[in-house]
C-alpha positions as MATLAB code, in Angstrom:
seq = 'XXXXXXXXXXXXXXXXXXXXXXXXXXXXXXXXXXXXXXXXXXXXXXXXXXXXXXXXXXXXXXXXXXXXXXXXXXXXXXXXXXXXXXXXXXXXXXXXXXXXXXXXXXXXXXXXXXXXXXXXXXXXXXXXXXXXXXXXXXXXXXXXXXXXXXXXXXXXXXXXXXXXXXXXXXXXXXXXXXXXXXXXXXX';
ca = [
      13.641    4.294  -47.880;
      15.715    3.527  -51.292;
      13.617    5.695  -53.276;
      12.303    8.283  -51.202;
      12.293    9.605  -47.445;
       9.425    8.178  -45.375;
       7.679   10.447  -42.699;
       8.320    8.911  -39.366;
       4.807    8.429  -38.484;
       4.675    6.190  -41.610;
       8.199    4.362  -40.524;
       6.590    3.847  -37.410;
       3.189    2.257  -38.565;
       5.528   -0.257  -40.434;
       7.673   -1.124  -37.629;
       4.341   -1.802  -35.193;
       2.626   -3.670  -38.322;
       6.189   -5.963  -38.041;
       4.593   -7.432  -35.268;
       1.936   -9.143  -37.265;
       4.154  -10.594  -39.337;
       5.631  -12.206  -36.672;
       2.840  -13.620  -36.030;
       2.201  -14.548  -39.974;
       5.465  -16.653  -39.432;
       4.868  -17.973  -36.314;
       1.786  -19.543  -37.523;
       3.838  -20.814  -40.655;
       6.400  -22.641  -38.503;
       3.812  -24.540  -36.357;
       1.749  -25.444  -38.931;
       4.215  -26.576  -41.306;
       6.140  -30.036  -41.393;
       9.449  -29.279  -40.544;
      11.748  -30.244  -36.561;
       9.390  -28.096  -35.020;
       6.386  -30.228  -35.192;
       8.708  -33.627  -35.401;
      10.005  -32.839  -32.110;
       8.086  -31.930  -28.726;
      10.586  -29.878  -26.987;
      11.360  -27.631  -29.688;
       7.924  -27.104  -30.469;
       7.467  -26.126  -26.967;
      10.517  -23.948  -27.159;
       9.334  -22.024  -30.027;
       6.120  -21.990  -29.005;
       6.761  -19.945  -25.366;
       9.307  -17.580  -27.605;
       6.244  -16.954  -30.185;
       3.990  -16.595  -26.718;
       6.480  -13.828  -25.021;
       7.235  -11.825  -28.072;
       3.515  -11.864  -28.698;
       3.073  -10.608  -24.839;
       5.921   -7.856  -25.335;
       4.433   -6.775  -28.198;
       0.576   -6.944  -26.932;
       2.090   -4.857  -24.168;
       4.289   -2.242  -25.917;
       1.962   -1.542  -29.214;
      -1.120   -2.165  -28.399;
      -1.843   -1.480  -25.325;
       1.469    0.666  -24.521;
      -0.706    4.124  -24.088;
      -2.667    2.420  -20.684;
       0.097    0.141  -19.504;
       3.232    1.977  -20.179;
       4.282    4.399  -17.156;
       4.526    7.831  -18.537;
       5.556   11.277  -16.556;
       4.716   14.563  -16.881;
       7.021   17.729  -17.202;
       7.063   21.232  -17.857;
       9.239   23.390  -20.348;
      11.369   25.513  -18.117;
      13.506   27.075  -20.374;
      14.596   26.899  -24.728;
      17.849   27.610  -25.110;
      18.690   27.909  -29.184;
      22.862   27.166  -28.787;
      22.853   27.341  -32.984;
      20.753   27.140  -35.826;
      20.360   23.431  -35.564;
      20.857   22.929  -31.742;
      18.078   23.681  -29.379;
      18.629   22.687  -25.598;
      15.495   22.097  -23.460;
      15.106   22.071  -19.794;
      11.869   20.392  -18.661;
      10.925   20.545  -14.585;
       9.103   17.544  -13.358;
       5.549   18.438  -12.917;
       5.100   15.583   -9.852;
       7.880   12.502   -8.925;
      11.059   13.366  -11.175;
      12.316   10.211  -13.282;
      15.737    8.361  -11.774;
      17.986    8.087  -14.917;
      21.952    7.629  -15.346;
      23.803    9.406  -17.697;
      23.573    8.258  -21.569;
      20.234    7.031  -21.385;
      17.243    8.315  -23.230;
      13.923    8.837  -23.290;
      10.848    8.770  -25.888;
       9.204   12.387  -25.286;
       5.891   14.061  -26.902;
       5.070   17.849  -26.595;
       1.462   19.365  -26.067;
       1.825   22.122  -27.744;
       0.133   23.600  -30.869;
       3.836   25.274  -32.088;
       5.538   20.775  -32.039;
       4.137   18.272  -34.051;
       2.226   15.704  -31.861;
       4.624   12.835  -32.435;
       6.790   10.421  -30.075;
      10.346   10.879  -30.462;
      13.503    9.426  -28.725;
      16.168   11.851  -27.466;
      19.042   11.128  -25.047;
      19.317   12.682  -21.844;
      22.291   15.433  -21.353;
      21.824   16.564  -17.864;
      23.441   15.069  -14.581;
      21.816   12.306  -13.586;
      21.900   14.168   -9.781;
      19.400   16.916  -11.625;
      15.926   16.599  -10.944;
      15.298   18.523  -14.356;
      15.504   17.167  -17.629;
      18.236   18.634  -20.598;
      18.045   17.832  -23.700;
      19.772   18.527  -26.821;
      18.064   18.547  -30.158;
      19.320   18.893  -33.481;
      17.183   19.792  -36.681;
      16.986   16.861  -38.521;
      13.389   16.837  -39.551;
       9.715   18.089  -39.427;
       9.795   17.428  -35.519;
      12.472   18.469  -34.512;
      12.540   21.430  -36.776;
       9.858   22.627  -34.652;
      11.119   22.164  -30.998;
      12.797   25.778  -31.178;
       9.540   27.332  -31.461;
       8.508   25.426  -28.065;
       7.008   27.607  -25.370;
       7.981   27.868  -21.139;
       5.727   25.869  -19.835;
       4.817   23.606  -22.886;
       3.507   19.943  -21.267;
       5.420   17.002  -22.242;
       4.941   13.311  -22.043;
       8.298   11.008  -21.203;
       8.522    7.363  -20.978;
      11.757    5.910  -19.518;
      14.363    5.986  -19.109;
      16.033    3.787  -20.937;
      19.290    2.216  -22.009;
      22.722    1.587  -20.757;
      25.680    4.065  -22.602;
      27.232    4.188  -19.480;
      30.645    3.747  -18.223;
      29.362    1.968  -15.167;
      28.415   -1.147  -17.489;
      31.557   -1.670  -19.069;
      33.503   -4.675  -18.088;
      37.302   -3.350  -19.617;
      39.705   -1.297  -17.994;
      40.554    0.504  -21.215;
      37.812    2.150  -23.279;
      37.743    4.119  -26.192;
      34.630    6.375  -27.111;
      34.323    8.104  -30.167;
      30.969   10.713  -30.682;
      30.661   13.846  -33.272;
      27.848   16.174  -33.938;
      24.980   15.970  -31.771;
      26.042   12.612  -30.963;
      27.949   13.661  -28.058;
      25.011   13.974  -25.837;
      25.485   10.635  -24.262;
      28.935   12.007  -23.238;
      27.815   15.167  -21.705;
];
């Protein structure tokens, strides 16, 4: 990424092929003299963190598409606010997701006009809607394409997820600074 801009199905491939070498060094630590090998407990320790990461990532990269929950919803309406903006509504298709306000969701179109990718985007309707807003800026091939989305386009979500919410915070004073398109989390 020093020398040149990466496509983010590339970016991606390396972040999923991070999790074998994890397991690369995993194997090095256990098979290595070093504390974890001199000492039981330890190795046990590292051993069930090796195990769960393994497990999360077993369950997340590889077999994510069978095991993660997904929803489907439909395009109701592509509202173009600027040249780089593009708000989306999408209507549930069956069971509407519960969310809270500032979380996001990972979100891929069927649609011949949007690039078949997986992309995160936070949520910026009220979290008492049972549709779906999102805002989306032009930042790359993706997302340069979203404008050209169609009513009644299908799209995949997973999530919700995160926490950006007031609810969470354990001050009475808070200060919370967004510009550009990140104020979605706000909205």
């Amino acid at each position: 990424t020093i020398y040149s801009a990466l496509h983010y199905e590339v970016v991606k491939v390396y972040h999923q092929m991070l999790g074998l070498a994890f397991f690369v060094a995993s194997l090095h630590v256990f098979f290595i003299p070093s504390d974890v090998s001199d000492n039981l407990l330890l190795r046990y320790y590292m051993l069930s963190l090796a195990g769960l990461a393994l497990l999360a990532y077993l369950y997340r990269t590889v077999f994510g598409k069978w095991l993660v929950p997904k929803s489907r919803y439909k395009v109701e309406n592509v509202n173009k606010l600027s040249t780089a903006i593009t708000e989306l509504t999408l209507e549930p298709l069956k069971q509407p997701i519960k969310f809270t306000a500032g979380q996001f969701i990972f979100i891929k179109f069927f649609s011949g006009h949007v690039i078949s990718q997986v992309h995160p985007f936070t949520i910026s309707s009220n979290s008492s809607a049972s549709d779906l807003r999102l805002s989306i800026k032009s930042m790359g091939d993706f997302t340069e394409t979203v404008a050209s989305l169609e009513v009644g386009a299908i799209a995949e979500i997973e999530g919700p997820y995160g926490g950006f919410t007031q609810n969470l915070s354990t001050g009475t004073k808070n200060i919370l600074i967004a510009g550009g398109i990140g104020i979605t989390p706000f909205l």
